[in-house]
């Protein structure tokens, strides 16, 4: 019985090794394919030939004025500060309650 179990286990192990080798081969192939697809030369070629894209020249560039985000940033910082202060206040209250509880213990 043990001999049959050992033989079957070895068979399963060999089968798994073969499967692992196939998976590793597929993985390597996919890595190569991915590196080809990520190639900047290929991306440029696809952009030009399939998507009809061209590089901009000075006549095709349009500059726009972006909105002033400084006021929004200031408001966001104020809100973060208020939140931090509120969190600190709640933490301070909890620390005081713990200190009082420790006095009675």
XYZ file of N, CA and C in Angstrom:
315
model
N 0.831 -1.196 0.000
C 0.000 0.000 0.000
C 0.869 1.251 0.000
N 1.895 1.279 0.850
C 2.771 2.448 0.908
C 3.518 2.639 -0.405
N 3.938 1.525 -1.002
C 4.668 1.611 -2.255
C 3.791 2.249 -3.338
N 2.543 1.849 -3.407
C 1.610 2.406 -4.392
C 1.401 3.898 -4.136
N 1.299 4.276 -2.881
C 1.121 5.686 -2.518
C 2.348 6.498 -2.939
N 3.539 5.954 -2.709
C 4.781 6.643 -3.077
C 4.870 6.797 -4.594
N 4.549 5.747 -5.326
C 4.596 5.797 -6.790
C 3.608 6.834 -7.313
N 2.397 6.833 -6.767
C 1.389 7.803 -7.194
C 1.833 9.225 -6.869
N 2.422 9.431 -5.699
C 2.903 10.758 -5.313
C 4.003 11.238 -6.251
N 4.917 10.322 -6.621
C 5.984 10.688 -7.558
C 5.403 11.047 -8.924
N 4.387 10.302 -9.353
C 3.740 10.592 -10.625
C 3.109 11.986 -10.590
N 2.403 12.293 -9.505
C 1.783 13.608 -9.360
C 2.837 14.712 -9.335
N 3.952 14.454 -8.653
C 5.030 15.431 -8.573
C 5.605 15.711 -9.961
N 5.855 14.671 -10.731
C 6.385 14.846 -12.088
C 5.391 15.600 -12.963
N 4.119 15.265 -12.809
C 3.082 15.948 -13.573
C 3.058 17.436 -13.227
N 3.176 17.744 -11.946
C 3.180 19.140 -11.508
C 4.432 19.870 -11.988
N 5.574 19.177 -12.020
C 6.809 19.788 -12.518
C 6.665 20.151 -13.992
N 6.046 19.249 -14.779
C 5.832 19.523 -16.196
C 4.891 20.716 -16.373
N 3.835 20.746 -15.568
C 2.887 21.851 -15.640
C 3.567 23.164 -15.271
N 4.405 23.137 -14.237
C 5.142 24.329 -13.824
C 6.063 24.806 -14.937
N 6.738 23.887 -15.603
C 7.633 24.253 -16.708
C 6.853 24.934 -17.831
N 5.663 24.395 -18.152
C 4.831 25.009 -19.190
C 4.398 26.412 -18.772
N 3.998 26.558 -17.518
C 3.554 27.866 -17.020
C 4.704 28.864 -17.047
N 5.901 28.425 -16.645
C 7.061 29.317 -16.670
C 7.403 29.728 -18.097
N 7.274 28.798 -19.040
C 7.527 29.109 -20.448
C 6.511 30.128 -20.959
N 5.246 29.924 -20.616
C 4.201 30.866 -21.006
C 4.451 32.228 -20.380
N 4.843 32.231 -19.118
C 5.122 33.477 -18.412
C 6.252 34.242 -19.098
N 7.310 33.538 -19.465
C 8.439 34.177 -20.150
C 7.993 34.753 -21.489
N 7.175 33.990 -22.208
C 6.663 34.460 -23.491
C 5.819 35.720 -23.314
N 4.990 35.738 -22.279
C 4.152 36.910 -22.010
C 4.992 38.119 -21.617
N 6.075 37.888 -20.875
C 6.964 38.995 -20.505
C 7.587 39.618 -21.750
N 8.017 38.775 -22.679
C 8.604 39.275 -23.927
C 7.564 40.054 -24.721
N 6.365 39.502 -24.809
C 5.283 40.164 -25.537
C 4.957 41.507 -24.893
N 4.923 41.555 -23.576
C 4.626 42.793 -22.866
C 5.692 43.845 -23.123
N 6.954 43.442 -23.083
C 8.020 44.418 -23.317
C 7.954 44.959 -24.746
N 7.559 44.118 -25.708
C 7.392 44.597 -27.081
C 6.242 45.596 -27.167
N 5.138 45.298 -26.485
C 3.976 46.186 -26.528
C 4.245 47.519 -25.838
N 5.112 47.509 -24.830
C 5.422 48.735 -24.095
C 6.504 49.571 -24.773
N 7.075 49.075 -25.842
C 8.129 49.784 -26.558
C 7.615 51.133 -27.061
N 8.376 52.182 -26.786
C 7.963 53.519 -27.217
C 7.911 53.632 -28.738
N 8.812 52.941 -29.425
C 8.781 52.956 -30.893
C 7.486 52.345 -31.411
N 7.039 51.245 -30.804
C 5.798 50.604 -31.216
C 4.603 51.502 -30.917
N 4.614 52.121 -29.734
C 3.507 53.006 -29.356
C 3.405 54.163 -30.344
N 4.553 54.738 -30.703
C 4.549 55.837 -31.674
C 4.044 55.359 -33.031
N 4.464 54.183 -33.444
C 4.031 53.632 -34.726
C 2.520 53.424 -34.753
N 1.972 52.852 -33.696
C 0.518 52.640 -33.617
C -0.212 53.977 -33.614
N 0.326 54.944 -32.868
C -0.312 56.258 -32.804
C -0.362 56.904 -34.185
N 0.718 56.775 -34.936
C 0.763 57.404 -36.262
C -0.057 56.639 -37.298
N 0.115 55.320 -37.355
C -0.511 54.549 -38.434
C -1.969 54.194 -38.157
N -2.267 53.723 -36.957
C -3.625 53.255 -36.678
C -4.538 54.363 -36.164
N -3.976 55.312 -35.431
C -4.803 56.362 -34.843
C -4.713 57.681 -35.602
N -3.810 57.747 -36.572
C -3.685 58.954 -37.385
C -3.147 60.158 -36.625
N -2.418 59.918 -35.574
C -1.889 61.023 -34.774
C -0.629 61.585 -35.428
N -0.423 62.880 -35.219
C 0.789 63.538 -35.700
C 1.364 64.369 -34.566
N 2.655 64.676 -34.689
C 3.263 65.528 -33.671
C 2.761 66.951 -33.869
N 2.497 67.652 -32.779
C 2.008 69.030 -32.924
C 3.130 69.955 -33.399
N 2.728 70.967 -34.162
C 3.681 72.012 -34.519
C 3.246 73.291 -33.813
N 3.972 74.361 -34.002
C 3.655 75.596 -33.280
C 2.269 76.126 -33.616
N 1.779 75.859 -34.825
C 0.454 76.342 -35.216
C -0.675 75.546 -34.565
N -0.397 74.323 -34.164
C -1.465 73.486 -33.611
C -1.485 73.469 -32.086
N -0.576 74.198 -31.465
C -0.544 74.247 -30.003
C -1.394 75.416 -29.536
N -2.295 75.153 -28.614
C -3.152 76.195 -28.051
C -2.870 76.275 -26.560
N -2.564 77.463 -26.103
C -2.321 77.675 -24.680
C -3.587 78.243 -24.061
N -3.993 77.670 -22.951
C -5.170 78.174 -22.247
C -4.767 78.547 -20.831
N -5.489 79.499 -20.281
C -5.212 79.913 -18.913
C -5.974 78.974 -17.984
N -5.245 78.408 -17.069
C -5.892 77.492 -16.132
C -6.495 78.291 -14.984
N -7.561 77.780 -14.388
C -8.178 78.488 -13.263
C -7.222 78.555 -12.075
N -7.450 79.560 -11.248
C -6.597 79.755 -10.076
C -7.046 78.793 -8.984
N -6.208 77.838 -8.696
C -6.527 76.845 -7.688
C -5.982 77.223 -6.317
N -5.312 78.378 -6.228
C -4.702 78.728 -4.946
C -5.758 78.917 -3.859
N -6.908 79.519 -4.192
C -7.961 79.712 -3.199
C -8.526 78.369 -2.751
N -8.731 77.478 -3.686
C -9.229 76.147 -3.334
C -8.224 75.417 -2.461
N -6.945 75.565 -2.767
C -5.900 74.922 -1.964
C -5.893 75.485 -0.542
N -6.060 76.806 -0.425
C -6.089 77.422 0.905
C -7.268 76.891 1.714
N -8.429 76.806 1.083
C -9.607 76.288 1.784
C -9.400 74.838 2.211
N -8.781 74.057 1.347
C -8.522 72.656 1.686
C -7.562 72.554 2.868
N -6.525 73.378 2.871
C -5.574 73.365 3.989
C -6.251 73.769 5.293
N -7.138 74.786 5.226
C -7.861 75.209 6.430
C -8.721 74.065 6.958
N -9.386 73.368 6.053
C -10.240 72.259 6.469
C -9.408 71.154 7.103
N -8.251 70.848 6.514
C -7.375 69.826 7.088
C -6.912 70.236 8.480
N -6.568 71.513 8.649
C -6.114 72.010 9.950
C -7.242 71.895 10.970
N -8.454 72.272 10.563
C -9.606 72.177 11.466
C -9.849 70.727 11.865
N -9.751 69.827 10.915
C -9.942 68.404 11.198
C -8.881 67.900 12.159
N -7.624 68.288 11.918
C -6.545 67.876 12.823
C -6.776 68.416 14.229
N -7.202 69.692 14.316
C -7.451 70.284 15.633
C -8.595 69.567 16.336
N -9.633 69.220 15.582
C -10.764 68.504 16.177
C -10.321 67.130 16.654
N -9.517 66.462 15.842
C -9.002 65.151 16.243
C -8.133 65.272 17.483
N -7.304 66.307 17.532
C -6.429 66.503 18.682
C -7.266 66.803 19.921
N -8.322 67.607 19.743
C -9.195 67.929 20.877
C -9.860 66.681 21.426
N -10.361 65.829 20.551
C -10.993 64.584 20.985
C -9.972 63.686 21.662
N -8.764 63.644 21.132
C -7.707 62.838 21.732
C -7.345 63.380 23.108
N -7.299 64.692 23.224
C -6.973 65.318 24.505
C -8.028 64.970 25.551
N -9.294 65.014 25.158
C -10.381 64.671 26.081
C -10.255 63.215 26.513
N -9.965 62.331 25.565
C -9.815 60.914 25.900
C -8.641 60.698 26.851
N -7.547 61.422 26.629
C -6.394 61.299 27.522
C -6.745 61.750 28.933
N -7.523 62.824 29.046
C -7.928 63.322 30.366
C -8.843 62.312 31.063
N -9.767 61.726 30.314
C -10.664 60.724 30.898
C -9.859 59.525 31.376
N -8.897 59.087 30.573
C -8.048 57.965 30.978
C -7.250 58.303 32.226
N -6.756 59.539 32.317
C -5.991 59.954 33.494
C -6.870 59.912 34.735
N -8.107 60.381 34.609
C -9.035 60.366 35.746
C -9.353 58.930 36.139
N -9.574 58.063 35.140
C -9.880 56.665 35.433
C -8.698 55.987 36.130
N -7.489 56.356 35.748
C -6.302 55.776 36.370
C -6.166 56.203 37.828
N -6.661 57.383 38.153
C -6.612 57.849 39.547
C -7.456 56.933 40.426
N -8.628 56.526 39.924
C -9.528 55.693 40.713
C -9.089 54.234 40.759
N -8.241 53.836 39.852
C -7.784 52.433 39.831
C -6.643 52.239 40.713
